[in-house]
Coordinates of C-alpha atoms in Angstrom, one line a residue:
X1 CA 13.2 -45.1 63.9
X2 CA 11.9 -48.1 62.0
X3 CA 8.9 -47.9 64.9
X4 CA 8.0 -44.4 63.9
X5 CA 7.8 -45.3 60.2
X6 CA 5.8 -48.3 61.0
X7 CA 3.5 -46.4 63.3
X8 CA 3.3 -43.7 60.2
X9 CA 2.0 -46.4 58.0
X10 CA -0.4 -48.0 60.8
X11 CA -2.1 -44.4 61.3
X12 CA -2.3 -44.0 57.5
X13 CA -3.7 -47.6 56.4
X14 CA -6.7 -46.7 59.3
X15 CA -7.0 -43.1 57.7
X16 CA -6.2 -41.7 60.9
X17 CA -6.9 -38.3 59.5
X18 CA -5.9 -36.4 63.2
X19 CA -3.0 -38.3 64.1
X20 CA -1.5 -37.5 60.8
X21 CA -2.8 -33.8 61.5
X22 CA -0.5 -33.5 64.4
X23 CA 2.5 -35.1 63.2
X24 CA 2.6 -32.7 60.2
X25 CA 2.1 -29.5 62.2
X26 CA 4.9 -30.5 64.3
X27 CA 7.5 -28.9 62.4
X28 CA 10.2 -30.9 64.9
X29 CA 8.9 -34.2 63.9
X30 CA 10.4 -35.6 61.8
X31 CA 8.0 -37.4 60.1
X32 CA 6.0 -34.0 59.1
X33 CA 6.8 -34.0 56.0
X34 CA 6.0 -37.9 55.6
X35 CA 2.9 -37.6 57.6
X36 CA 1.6 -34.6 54.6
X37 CA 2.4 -37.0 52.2
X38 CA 0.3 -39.7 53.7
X39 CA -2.9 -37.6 53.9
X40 CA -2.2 -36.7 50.0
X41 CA -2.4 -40.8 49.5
X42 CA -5.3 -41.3 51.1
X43 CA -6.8 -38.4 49.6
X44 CA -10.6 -38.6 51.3
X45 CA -12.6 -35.0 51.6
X46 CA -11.3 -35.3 55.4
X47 CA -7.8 -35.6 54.0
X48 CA -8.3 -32.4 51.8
X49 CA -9.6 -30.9 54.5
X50 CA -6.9 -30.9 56.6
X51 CA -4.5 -30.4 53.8
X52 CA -6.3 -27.3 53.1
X53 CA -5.5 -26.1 56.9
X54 CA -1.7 -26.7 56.7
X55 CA -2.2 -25.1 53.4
X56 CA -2.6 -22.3 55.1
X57 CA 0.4 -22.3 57.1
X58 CA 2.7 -19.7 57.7
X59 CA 6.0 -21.7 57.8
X60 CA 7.3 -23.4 54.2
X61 CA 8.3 -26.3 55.5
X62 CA 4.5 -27.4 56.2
X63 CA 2.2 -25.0 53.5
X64 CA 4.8 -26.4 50.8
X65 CA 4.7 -30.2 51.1
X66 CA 0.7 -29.4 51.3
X67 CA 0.4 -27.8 48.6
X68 CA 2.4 -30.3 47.1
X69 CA 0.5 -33.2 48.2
X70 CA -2.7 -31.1 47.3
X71 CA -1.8 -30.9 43.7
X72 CA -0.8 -34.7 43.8
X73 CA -4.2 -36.0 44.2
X74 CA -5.8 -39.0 42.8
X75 CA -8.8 -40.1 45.1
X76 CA -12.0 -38.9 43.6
X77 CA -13.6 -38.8 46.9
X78 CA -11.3 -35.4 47.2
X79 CA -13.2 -33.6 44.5
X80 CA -16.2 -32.3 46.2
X81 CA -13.7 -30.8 49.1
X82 CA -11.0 -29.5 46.4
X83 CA -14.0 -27.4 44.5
X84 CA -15.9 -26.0 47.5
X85 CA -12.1 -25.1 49.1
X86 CA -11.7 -23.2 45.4
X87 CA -14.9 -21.8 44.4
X88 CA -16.5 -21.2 47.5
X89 CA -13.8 -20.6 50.0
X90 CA -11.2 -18.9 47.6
X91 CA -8.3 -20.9 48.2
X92 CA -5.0 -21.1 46.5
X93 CA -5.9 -22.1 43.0
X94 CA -2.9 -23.9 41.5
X95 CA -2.6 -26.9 43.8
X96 CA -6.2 -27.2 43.7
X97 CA -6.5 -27.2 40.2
X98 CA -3.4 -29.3 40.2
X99 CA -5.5 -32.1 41.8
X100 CA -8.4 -32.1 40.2
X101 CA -6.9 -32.3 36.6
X102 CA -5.5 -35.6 38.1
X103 CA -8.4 -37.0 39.3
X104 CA -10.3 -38.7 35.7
X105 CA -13.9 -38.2 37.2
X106 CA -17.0 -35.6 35.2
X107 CA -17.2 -34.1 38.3
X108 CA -13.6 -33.3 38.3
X109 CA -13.4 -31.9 34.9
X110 CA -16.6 -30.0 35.1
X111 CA -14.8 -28.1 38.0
X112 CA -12.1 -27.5 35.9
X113 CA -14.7 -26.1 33.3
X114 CA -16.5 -23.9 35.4
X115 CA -13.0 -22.4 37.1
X116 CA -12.7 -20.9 33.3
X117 CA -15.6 -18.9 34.0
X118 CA -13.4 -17.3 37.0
X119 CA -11.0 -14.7 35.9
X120 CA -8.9 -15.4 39.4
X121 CA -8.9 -19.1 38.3
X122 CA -8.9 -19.2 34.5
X123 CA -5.1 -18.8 33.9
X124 CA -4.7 -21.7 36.2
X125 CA -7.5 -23.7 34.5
X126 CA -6.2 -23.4 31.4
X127 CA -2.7 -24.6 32.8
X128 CA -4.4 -27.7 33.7
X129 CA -6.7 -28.1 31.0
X130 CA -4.3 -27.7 27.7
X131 CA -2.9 -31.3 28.3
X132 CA -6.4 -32.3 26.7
X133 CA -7.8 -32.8 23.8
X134 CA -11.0 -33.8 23.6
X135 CA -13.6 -32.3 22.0
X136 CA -15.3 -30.8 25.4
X137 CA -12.3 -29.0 26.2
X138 CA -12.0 -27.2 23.0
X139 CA -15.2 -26.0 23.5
X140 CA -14.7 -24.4 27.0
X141 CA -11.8 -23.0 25.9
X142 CA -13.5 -21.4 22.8
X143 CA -15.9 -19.9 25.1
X144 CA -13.9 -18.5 27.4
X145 CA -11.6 -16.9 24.7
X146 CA -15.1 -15.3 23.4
X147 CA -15.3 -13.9 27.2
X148 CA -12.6 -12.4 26.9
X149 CA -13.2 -10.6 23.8
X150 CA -16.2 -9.9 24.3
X151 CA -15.0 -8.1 27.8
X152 CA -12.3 -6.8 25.2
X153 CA -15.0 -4.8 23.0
X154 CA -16.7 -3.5 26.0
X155 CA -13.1 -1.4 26.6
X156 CA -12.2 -1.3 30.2
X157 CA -9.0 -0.4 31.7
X158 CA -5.9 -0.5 30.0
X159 CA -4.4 -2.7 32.8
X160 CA -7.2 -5.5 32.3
X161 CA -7.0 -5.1 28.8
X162 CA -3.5 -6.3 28.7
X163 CA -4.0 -8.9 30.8
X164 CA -7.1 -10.0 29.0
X165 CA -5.0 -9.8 25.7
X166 CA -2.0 -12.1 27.4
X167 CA -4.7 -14.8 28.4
X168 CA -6.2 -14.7 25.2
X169 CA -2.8 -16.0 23.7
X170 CA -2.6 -18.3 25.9
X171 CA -5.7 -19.7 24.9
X172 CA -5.0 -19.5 21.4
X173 CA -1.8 -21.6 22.3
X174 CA -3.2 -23.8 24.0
X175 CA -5.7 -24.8 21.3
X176 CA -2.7 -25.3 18.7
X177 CA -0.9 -27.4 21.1
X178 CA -4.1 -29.9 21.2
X179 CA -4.0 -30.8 17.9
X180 CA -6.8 -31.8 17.4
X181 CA -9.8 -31.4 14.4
X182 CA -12.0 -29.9 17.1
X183 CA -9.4 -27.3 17.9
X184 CA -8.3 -26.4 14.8
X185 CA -11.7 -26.0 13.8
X186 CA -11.9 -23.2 16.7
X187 CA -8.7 -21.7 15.6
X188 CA -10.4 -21.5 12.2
X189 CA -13.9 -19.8 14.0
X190 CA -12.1 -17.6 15.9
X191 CA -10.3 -16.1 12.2
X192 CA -13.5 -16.0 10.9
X193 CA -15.8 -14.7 13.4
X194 CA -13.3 -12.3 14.7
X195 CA -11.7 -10.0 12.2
X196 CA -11.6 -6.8 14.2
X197 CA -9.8 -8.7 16.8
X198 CA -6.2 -7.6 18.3
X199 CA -3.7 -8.4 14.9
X200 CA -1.4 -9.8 17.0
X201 CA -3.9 -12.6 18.1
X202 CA -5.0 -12.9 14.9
X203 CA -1.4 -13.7 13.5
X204 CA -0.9 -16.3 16.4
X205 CA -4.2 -18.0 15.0
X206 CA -2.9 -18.3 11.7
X207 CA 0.5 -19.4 12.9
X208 CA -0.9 -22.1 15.0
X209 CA -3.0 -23.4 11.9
X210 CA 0.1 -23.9 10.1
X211 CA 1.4 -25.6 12.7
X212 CA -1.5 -28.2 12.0
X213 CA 0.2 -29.8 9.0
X214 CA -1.9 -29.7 5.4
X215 CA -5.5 -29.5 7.4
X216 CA -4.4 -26.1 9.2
X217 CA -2.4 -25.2 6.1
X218 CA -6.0 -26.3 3.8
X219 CA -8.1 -24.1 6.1
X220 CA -6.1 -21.1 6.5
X221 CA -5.7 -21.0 2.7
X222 CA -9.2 -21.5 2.3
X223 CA -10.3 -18.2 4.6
X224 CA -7.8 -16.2 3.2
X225 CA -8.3 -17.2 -0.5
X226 CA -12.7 -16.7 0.1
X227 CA -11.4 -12.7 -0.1
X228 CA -8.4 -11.8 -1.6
X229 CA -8.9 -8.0 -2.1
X230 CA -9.1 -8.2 1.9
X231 CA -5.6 -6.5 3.3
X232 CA -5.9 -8.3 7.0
X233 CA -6.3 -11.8 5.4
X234 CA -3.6 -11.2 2.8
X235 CA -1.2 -9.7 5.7
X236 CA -1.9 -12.7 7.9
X237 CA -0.6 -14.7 4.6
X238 CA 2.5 -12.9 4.7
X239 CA 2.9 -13.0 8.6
X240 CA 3.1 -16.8 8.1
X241 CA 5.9 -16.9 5.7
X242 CA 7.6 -18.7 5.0
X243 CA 5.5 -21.4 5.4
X244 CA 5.2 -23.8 1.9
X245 CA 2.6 -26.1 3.0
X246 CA -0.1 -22.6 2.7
X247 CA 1.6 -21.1 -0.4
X248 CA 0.6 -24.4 -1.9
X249 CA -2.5 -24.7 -0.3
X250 CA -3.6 -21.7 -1.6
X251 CA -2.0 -21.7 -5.0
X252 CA -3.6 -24.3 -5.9
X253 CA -6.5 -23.2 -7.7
X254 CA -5.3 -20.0 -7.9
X255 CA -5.9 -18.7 -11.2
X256 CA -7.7 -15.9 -13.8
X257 CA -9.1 -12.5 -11.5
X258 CA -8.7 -14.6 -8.1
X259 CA -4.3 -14.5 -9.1
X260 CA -4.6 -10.9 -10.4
X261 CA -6.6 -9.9 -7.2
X262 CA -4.1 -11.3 -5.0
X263 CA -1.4 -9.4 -6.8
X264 CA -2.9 -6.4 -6.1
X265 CA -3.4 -7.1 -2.3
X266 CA 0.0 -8.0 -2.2
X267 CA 1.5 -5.0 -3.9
X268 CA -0.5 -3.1 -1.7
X269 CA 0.8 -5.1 1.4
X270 CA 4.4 -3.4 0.5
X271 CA 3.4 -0.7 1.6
X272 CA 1.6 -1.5 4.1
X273 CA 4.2 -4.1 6.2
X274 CA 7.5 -4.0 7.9
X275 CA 10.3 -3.9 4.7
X276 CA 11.3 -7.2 6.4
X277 CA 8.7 -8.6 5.1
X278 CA 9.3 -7.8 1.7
X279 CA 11.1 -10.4 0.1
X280 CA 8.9 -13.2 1.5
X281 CA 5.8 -10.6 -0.4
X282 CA 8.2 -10.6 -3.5
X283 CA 8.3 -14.3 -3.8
X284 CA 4.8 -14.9 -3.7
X285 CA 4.3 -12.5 -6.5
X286 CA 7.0 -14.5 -8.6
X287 CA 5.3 -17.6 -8.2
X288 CA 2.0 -16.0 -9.3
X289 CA 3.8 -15.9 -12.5
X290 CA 1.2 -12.9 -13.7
X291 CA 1.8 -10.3 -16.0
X292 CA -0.3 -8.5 -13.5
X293 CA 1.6 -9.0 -10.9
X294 CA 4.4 -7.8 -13.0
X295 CA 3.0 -4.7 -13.9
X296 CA 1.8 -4.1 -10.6
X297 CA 5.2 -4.8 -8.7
X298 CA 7.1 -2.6 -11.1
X299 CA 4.7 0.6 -10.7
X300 CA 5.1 -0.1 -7.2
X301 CA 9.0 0.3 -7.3
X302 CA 8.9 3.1 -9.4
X303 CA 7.0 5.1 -7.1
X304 CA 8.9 4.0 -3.7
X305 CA 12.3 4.7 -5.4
X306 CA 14.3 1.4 -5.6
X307 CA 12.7 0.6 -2.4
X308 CA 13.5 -3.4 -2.8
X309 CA 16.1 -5.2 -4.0
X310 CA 14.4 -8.1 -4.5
X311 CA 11.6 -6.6 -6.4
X312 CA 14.7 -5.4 -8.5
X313 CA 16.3 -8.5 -9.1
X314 CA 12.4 -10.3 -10.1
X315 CA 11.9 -7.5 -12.7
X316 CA 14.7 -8.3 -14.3
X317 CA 14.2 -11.3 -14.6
X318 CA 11.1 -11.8 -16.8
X319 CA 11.4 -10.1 -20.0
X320 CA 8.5 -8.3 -20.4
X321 CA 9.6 -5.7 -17.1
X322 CA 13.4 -6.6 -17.3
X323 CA 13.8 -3.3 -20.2
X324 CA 11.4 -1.2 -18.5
X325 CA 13.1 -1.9 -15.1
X326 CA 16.9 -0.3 -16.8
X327 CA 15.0 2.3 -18.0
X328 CA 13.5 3.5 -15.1
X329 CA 17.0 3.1 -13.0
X330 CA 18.4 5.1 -15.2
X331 CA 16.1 7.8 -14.9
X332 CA 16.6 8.0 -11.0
X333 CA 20.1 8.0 -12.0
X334 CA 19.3 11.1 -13.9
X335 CA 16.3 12.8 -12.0
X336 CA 16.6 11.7 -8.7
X337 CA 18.6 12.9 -5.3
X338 CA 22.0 11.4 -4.1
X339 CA 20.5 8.7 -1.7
X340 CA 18.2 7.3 -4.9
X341 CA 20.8 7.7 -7.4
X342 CA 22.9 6.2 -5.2
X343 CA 20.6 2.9 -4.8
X344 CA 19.6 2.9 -8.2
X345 CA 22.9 3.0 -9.8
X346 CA 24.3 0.1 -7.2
X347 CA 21.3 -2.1 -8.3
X348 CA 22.2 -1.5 -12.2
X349 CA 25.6 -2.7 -11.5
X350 CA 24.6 -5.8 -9.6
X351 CA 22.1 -6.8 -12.5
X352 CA 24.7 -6.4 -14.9
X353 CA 27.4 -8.4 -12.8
X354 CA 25.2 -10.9 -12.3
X355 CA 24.2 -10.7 -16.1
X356 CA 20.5 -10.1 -16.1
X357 CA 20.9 -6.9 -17.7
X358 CA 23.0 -6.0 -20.8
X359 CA 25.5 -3.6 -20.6
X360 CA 23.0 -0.7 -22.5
X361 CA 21.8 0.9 -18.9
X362 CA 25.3 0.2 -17.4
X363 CA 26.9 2.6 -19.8
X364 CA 24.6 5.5 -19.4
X365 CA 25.7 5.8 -16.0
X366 CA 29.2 6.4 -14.1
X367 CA 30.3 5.5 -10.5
X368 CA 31.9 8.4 -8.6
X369 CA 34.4 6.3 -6.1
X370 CA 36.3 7.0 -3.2
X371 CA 39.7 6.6 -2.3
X372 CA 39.2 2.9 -1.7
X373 CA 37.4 2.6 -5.1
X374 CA 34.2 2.5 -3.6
X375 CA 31.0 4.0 -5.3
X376 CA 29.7 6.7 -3.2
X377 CA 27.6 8.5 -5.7
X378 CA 26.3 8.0 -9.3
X379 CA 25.7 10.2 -12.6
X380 CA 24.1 10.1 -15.9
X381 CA 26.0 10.3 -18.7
X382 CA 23.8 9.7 -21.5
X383 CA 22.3 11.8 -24.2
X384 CA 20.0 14.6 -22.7
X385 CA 16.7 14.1 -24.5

């Protein structure tokens, strides 16, 4: 044995490219495996070659280890083989593109560039290519995410579409990850030169800029304050919450009509957005610390019925809603069917136990409870005016 292993490195330090051939095609030999290995090392476009053949293999023990070795390489003598085996020859694209993202040549990366232009190869290209960062990189990525909008807008099948739509996050994803000026500045182009755009990858952009620390947080504040009576920027606000770096960032020189406009949008956005989302929409109207906002918030809980708690609890809070708040409770109370009495009354009780309200609203209303003293029901007993 210790022959055959020196004869393995003898054929491999003269590049015996046939010798090797042999031995790996021999699935009994076994050295096979050893001998694919060895033309991965030496890595020459005859190498390749002949990589590429057991490649193509129809038993795994000899199109694995090659594919393996193929996606291992490091000589840059490989790379014209590797690109004319994947662009013109069609041949298995992840190994390939394995290999050339190890191989630190132009020529190598400008393969990698133009396999984005491939939709067959661009999933795999972009595999290979989001470990960079460099500026280069963001841009080839930027334009094939335009591709793929563009092919987007022109509608084709609902099948491509999804797929187009799954690449495109990756994409996105992949520009986040880099973390990089250039890439954030692309997440940032993409926001703004894009607003009809699928909302989902609009949300993930947004997301991803927040994930850039106070420079994402700076720009995606920045876009979204240039139009606040926009609904998509102000619902892309809220899709990031919560997220303090951007509240900040945008509160900042928040002020006057631009503060008042945003409480608007937001109000606006409570009806618009998952009740989920409520609370986080709630908050930022507190902190806008507007009487606008105020006003605003409470005509919007009047009208949905006690929709939110937490709207609730913030009206009563500031004293220039916290009386008109009671008032209007106690008129659902009074007016309303059993499902909004029912929420209205519980929210009077829970502003009084938590003593935010006095106990004037309290007593114009009685709980109706069940046998295990529970309030099922609630009715005015105040003066009929």
């Amino acid at each position: 044995m210790a022959f055959s292993f020196s004869n393995l490195e003898t054929l491999e330090k003269n590049n015996r490219i046939d010798a090797l051939s042999r031995k790996a095609r021999n699935r009994r030999d076994k050295e096979s495996r050893a001998a694919i290995e060895a033309l991965g090392r030496i890595g020459t476009g005859e190498a390749v070659r002949a990589l590429l053949k057991l490649s193509q293999s129809n038993d795994i023990a000899i199109w694995e280890p090659a594919d393996a070795a193929l996606s291992r390489l490091e000589n840059p003598l490989a790379v014209p083989a590797l690109l004319h085996a994947l662009l013109e020859e069609g041949g298995k694209p992840a190994p390939l593109l394995k290999g050339l993202g190890l191989i630190a040549t132009p020529e190598a990366l400008e393969g990698l560039y133009k396999a984005l232009e491939d939709p067959r190869l661009a999933p795999e290209a972009l595999a290979v290519l989001k470990r960079r960062k460099d500026p280069k990189t963001v841009e080839a990525l930027e334009g094939l995410l335009e591709r793929q909008l563009q092919t987007q807008a022109e509608a084709g099948p609902v099948k491509y579409l999804l797929r187009s739509n799954s690449l495109c996050r990756e994409i996105i994803s992949a520009l986040g990850g880099m973390g990089s000026t250039s890439a954030l500045m692309a997440l940032h182009r993409f926001l703004r030169n894009h607003p009809q755009a699928p909302a989902r990858l609009r949300v993930l952009a947004a997301r991803e800029l927040c994930l850039q620390g106070e420079a994402g947080c700076q720009a995606l504040a920045g876009y979204i304050g240039e139009q606040l009576d926009d609904p998509q920027r102000v619902q892309l606000l809220v899709q990031c919450l919560p997220q303090e770096g951007l509240t900040q960032a945008l509160y900042e020189n928040l002020n006057g009509k631009p503060a008042d406009a945003l409480a608007q949008a937001l109000v606006a956005a409570l009806s618009q957005m998952d009740e989920s989302r409520w609370p986080d929409i709630v908050d930022l109207l507190e902190r806008l610390d507007r009487d606008a906002a105020r006003s605003a918030l409470l005509l919007w809980f009047v009208q949905s019925k006690a929709a939110s708690r937490e709207a609730g609890y913030m009206l009563a809070r500031h004293g220039d809603t916290n009386p008109v708040l009671v008032k209007r409770l106690v008129d659902m109370v009074h007016l309303e069917d059993q499902p909004v009495r029912k929420k209205a009354g519980d929210l009077l009780h829970d502003l009084y136990v938590d003593k935010l309200i006095g106990e004037e609203g309290v007593q114009l209303v009685k709980a109706l409870l069940d046998e295990e003293g529970r309030a099922t029901d609630y009715s005015y007993i105040g003066p009929e005016l």
